[in-house]
Coordinates of C-alpha atoms in Angstrom, one line a residue:
X1 CA -145.3 -13.6 56.3
X2 CA -145.1 -15.7 53.1
X3 CA -142.0 -17.3 51.7
X4 CA -141.6 -14.9 48.8
X5 CA -141.8 -11.9 51.0
X6 CA -139.2 -13.3 53.4
X7 CA -136.9 -14.1 50.5
X8 CA -137.3 -10.6 49.1
X9 CA -136.6 -9.0 52.5
X10 CA -133.6 -11.2 53.0
X11 CA -132.2 -10.1 49.6
X12 CA -132.6 -6.4 50.5
X13 CA -131.0 -6.9 53.9
X14 CA -128.0 -8.7 52.4
X15 CA -127.6 -6.0 49.7
X16 CA -127.6 -3.3 52.4
X17 CA -125.0 -5.2 54.4
X18 CA -122.8 -5.7 51.4
X19 CA -122.9 -2.0 50.5
X20 CA -122.7 -0.5 54.0
X21 CA -119.6 -2.5 55.0
X22 CA -117.6 0.1 53.1
X23 CA -119.4 3.1 54.7
X24 CA -118.8 4.1 58.3
X25 CA -121.9 5.2 60.2
X26 CA -120.6 8.7 60.6
X27 CA -120.5 9.2 56.9
X28 CA -124.1 8.2 56.2
X29 CA -127.6 9.4 57.1
X30 CA -131.1 8.4 56.4
X31 CA -133.4 11.1 54.8
X32 CA -136.2 10.6 57.3
X33 CA -139.6 12.1 56.5
X34 CA -141.6 10.4 59.3
X35 CA -143.8 8.8 56.6
X36 CA -144.3 5.1 56.0
X37 CA -141.5 4.7 53.4
X38 CA -138.7 6.2 55.5
X39 CA -140.0 4.5 58.7
X40 CA -139.8 1.1 56.9
X41 CA -136.4 2.0 55.5
X42 CA -135.1 2.8 59.0
X43 CA -136.4 -0.5 60.3
X44 CA -134.8 -2.4 57.4
X45 CA -131.5 -0.7 58.0
X46 CA -131.7 -1.7 61.7
X47 CA -132.4 -5.3 60.6
X48 CA -129.4 -5.3 58.3
X49 CA -127.0 -3.4 60.6
X50 CA -127.9 -4.1 64.3
X51 CA -126.6 -1.4 66.6
X52 CA -125.9 1.1 63.8
X53 CA -125.6 4.8 64.8
X54 CA -126.7 6.1 61.4
X55 CA -128.5 9.4 61.8
X56 CA -132.1 9.8 60.8
X57 CA -132.5 13.4 59.6
X58 CA -135.9 15.1 59.4
X59 CA -136.2 18.4 57.7
X60 CA -139.0 20.6 59.1
X61 CA -139.8 22.8 56.2
X62 CA -142.8 24.5 57.9
X63 CA -145.2 22.7 55.5
X64 CA -145.4 19.3 57.2
X65 CA -148.7 18.2 58.7
X66 CA -148.6 18.8 62.4
X67 CA -149.2 15.1 63.1
X68 CA -146.0 14.2 61.2
X69 CA -144.0 16.7 63.2
X70 CA -145.5 15.4 66.4
X71 CA -144.7 11.8 65.4
X72 CA -141.1 12.6 64.6
X73 CA -140.6 14.4 67.9
X74 CA -142.1 11.4 69.8
X75 CA -139.8 9.1 67.9
X76 CA -136.8 11.3 68.7
X77 CA -137.5 10.9 72.5
X78 CA -136.9 7.1 72.0
X79 CA -134.3 7.2 69.3
X80 CA -131.4 9.8 69.7
X81 CA -130.3 9.0 66.2
X82 CA -133.2 11.2 64.9
X83 CA -132.1 14.7 64.2
X84 CA -134.4 17.6 63.2
X85 CA -133.1 20.4 60.9
X86 CA -135.0 23.4 59.7
X87 CA -135.3 24.9 56.2
X88 CA -135.5 28.4 57.6
X89 CA -137.3 29.7 54.5
X90 CA -140.1 32.3 54.4
X91 CA -142.5 30.2 52.3
X92 CA -144.8 33.0 51.2
X93 CA -141.8 35.1 50.0
X94 CA -140.2 32.1 48.3
X95 CA -143.4 31.3 46.4
X96 CA -143.9 34.9 45.3
X97 CA -140.3 35.2 44.1
X98 CA -139.5 31.7 42.7
X99 CA -143.0 30.6 41.7
X100 CA -145.6 28.1 42.8
X101 CA -145.5 24.4 42.2
X102 CA -148.4 23.0 40.2
X103 CA -149.5 19.4 39.6
X104 CA -146.0 17.8 39.8
X105 CA -142.3 18.7 39.7
X106 CA -142.1 17.7 36.1
X107 CA -145.0 19.8 35.0
X108 CA -143.9 22.7 37.0
X109 CA -140.4 22.5 35.5
X110 CA -141.8 22.6 31.9
X111 CA -144.1 25.6 32.7
X112 CA -141.1 27.4 34.2
X113 CA -139.0 26.7 31.1
X114 CA -141.8 28.1 29.0
X115 CA -142.2 31.2 31.2
X116 CA -138.5 31.8 30.9
X117 CA -137.9 31.0 27.2
X118 CA -141.2 30.6 25.5
X119 CA -141.4 27.8 22.9
X120 CA -137.7 28.0 22.0
X121 CA -136.9 24.9 24.1
X122 CA -137.5 21.6 22.2
X123 CA -138.3 19.8 25.4
X124 CA -141.2 22.2 26.1
X125 CA -142.5 21.8 22.5
X126 CA -142.4 18.0 22.9
X127 CA -144.1 18.1 26.3
X128 CA -146.9 20.3 24.9
X129 CA -147.3 18.2 21.8
X130 CA -147.6 15.0 23.7
X131 CA -144.4 13.6 22.2
X132 CA -143.1 12.6 25.6
X133 CA -145.8 10.0 26.1
X134 CA -147.9 9.3 29.2
X135 CA -147.0 11.3 32.3
X136 CA -144.2 13.1 30.3
X137 CA -146.8 14.9 28.2
X138 CA -148.9 17.9 29.3
X139 CA -152.6 17.0 30.1
X140 CA -154.9 18.8 27.7
X141 CA -156.7 20.6 30.4
X142 CA -153.4 22.3 31.5
X143 CA -152.3 23.5 28.1
X144 CA -153.7 26.9 29.0
X145 CA -150.6 27.4 31.2
X146 CA -148.4 27.5 28.1
X147 CA -150.0 30.8 26.9
X148 CA -149.3 34.5 27.5
X149 CA -152.7 34.8 29.2
X150 CA -151.5 32.6 32.1
X151 CA -149.8 35.0 34.5
X152 CA -149.2 32.9 37.7
X153 CA -145.5 32.2 38.1
X154 CA -144.8 28.4 38.2
X155 CA -141.7 26.7 39.4
X156 CA -140.5 23.5 41.0
X157 CA -137.8 25.3 43.0
X158 CA -139.7 24.8 46.3
X159 CA -138.3 21.3 46.6
X160 CA -134.8 22.6 46.2
X161 CA -135.3 25.5 48.7
X162 CA -137.2 23.5 51.3
X163 CA -135.4 20.2 51.1
X164 CA -132.3 19.9 48.9
X165 CA -130.6 23.1 50.2
X166 CA -131.1 22.3 53.9
X167 CA -129.8 18.8 53.4
X168 CA -126.8 20.0 51.4
X169 CA -126.0 22.4 54.2
X170 CA -126.3 19.6 56.7
X171 CA -124.0 17.4 54.7
X172 CA -121.4 20.2 54.5
X173 CA -121.5 20.8 58.2
X174 CA -121.4 17.1 59.2
X175 CA -119.3 15.8 56.4
X176 CA -121.9 13.0 55.8
X177 CA -121.5 12.2 52.1
X178 CA -123.9 9.2 51.7
X179 CA -127.7 9.8 51.8
X180 CA -129.9 6.8 52.2
X181 CA -133.4 7.4 50.8
X182 CA -136.4 5.1 50.4
X183 CA -138.1 5.7 47.0
X184 CA -140.8 3.5 45.6
X185 CA -140.9 3.3 41.8
X186 CA -144.7 3.4 42.0
X187 CA -144.4 7.0 43.1
X188 CA -143.6 8.0 39.5
X189 CA -142.3 11.3 38.2
X190 CA -138.9 12.6 39.2
X191 CA -138.6 10.3 42.2
X192 CA -139.0 7.3 39.9
X193 CA -136.3 8.8 37.6
X194 CA -134.0 9.3 40.6
X195 CA -134.6 5.7 41.8
X196 CA -133.8 4.2 38.3
X197 CA -130.8 6.5 37.5
X198 CA -129.2 7.2 40.9
X199 CA -130.1 4.4 43.3
X200 CA -129.9 0.8 44.2
X201 CA -133.2 -0.5 42.6
X202 CA -135.1 -3.6 43.6
X203 CA -137.9 -4.9 41.4
X204 CA -140.2 -7.9 41.8
X205 CA -141.3 -10.2 39.0
X206 CA -144.1 -7.8 38.0
X207 CA -141.7 -4.9 37.7

């Protein structure tokens, strides 16, 4: 482990300690996906707060890879802080009624806006024209989705139905008001936006 990495890790641990001193364990939970980011996050929380009883909450949406579900269940046997909740959503019915996600949450949202309101929305016009720049512009090969000929219903509501709503229900039932989530800015899209606008962001010298 090099010196720069140790210093960076130390900074994060100290930041977590300084923030969490005001939050009792019973009011917080880690959004735990069973993937590498949330596993590392869980470990860093334990490094910063030895003996903490913060819950690690995994939402089984019915779409997770079986190996991820098996991994979380195995971890749960060793760590009673891990809780599994269920979305309880009929996925086929949800997609047929609300629409299918396509490419990304951002793209799906713009297609949904177009399908609801046509070209009346300026943000849709900007997205189609390429005025958003980079990933906030529609790829040329997907412009066909902003035509009357494209009939497949598109939406980014699956994220809300399968993750946000189940977690909101969990928060209401448990009165846990602080969600701890590990998001890498490199993921881009809406998750990068959430990290920059709504989180505690750490960046290295290269950004």
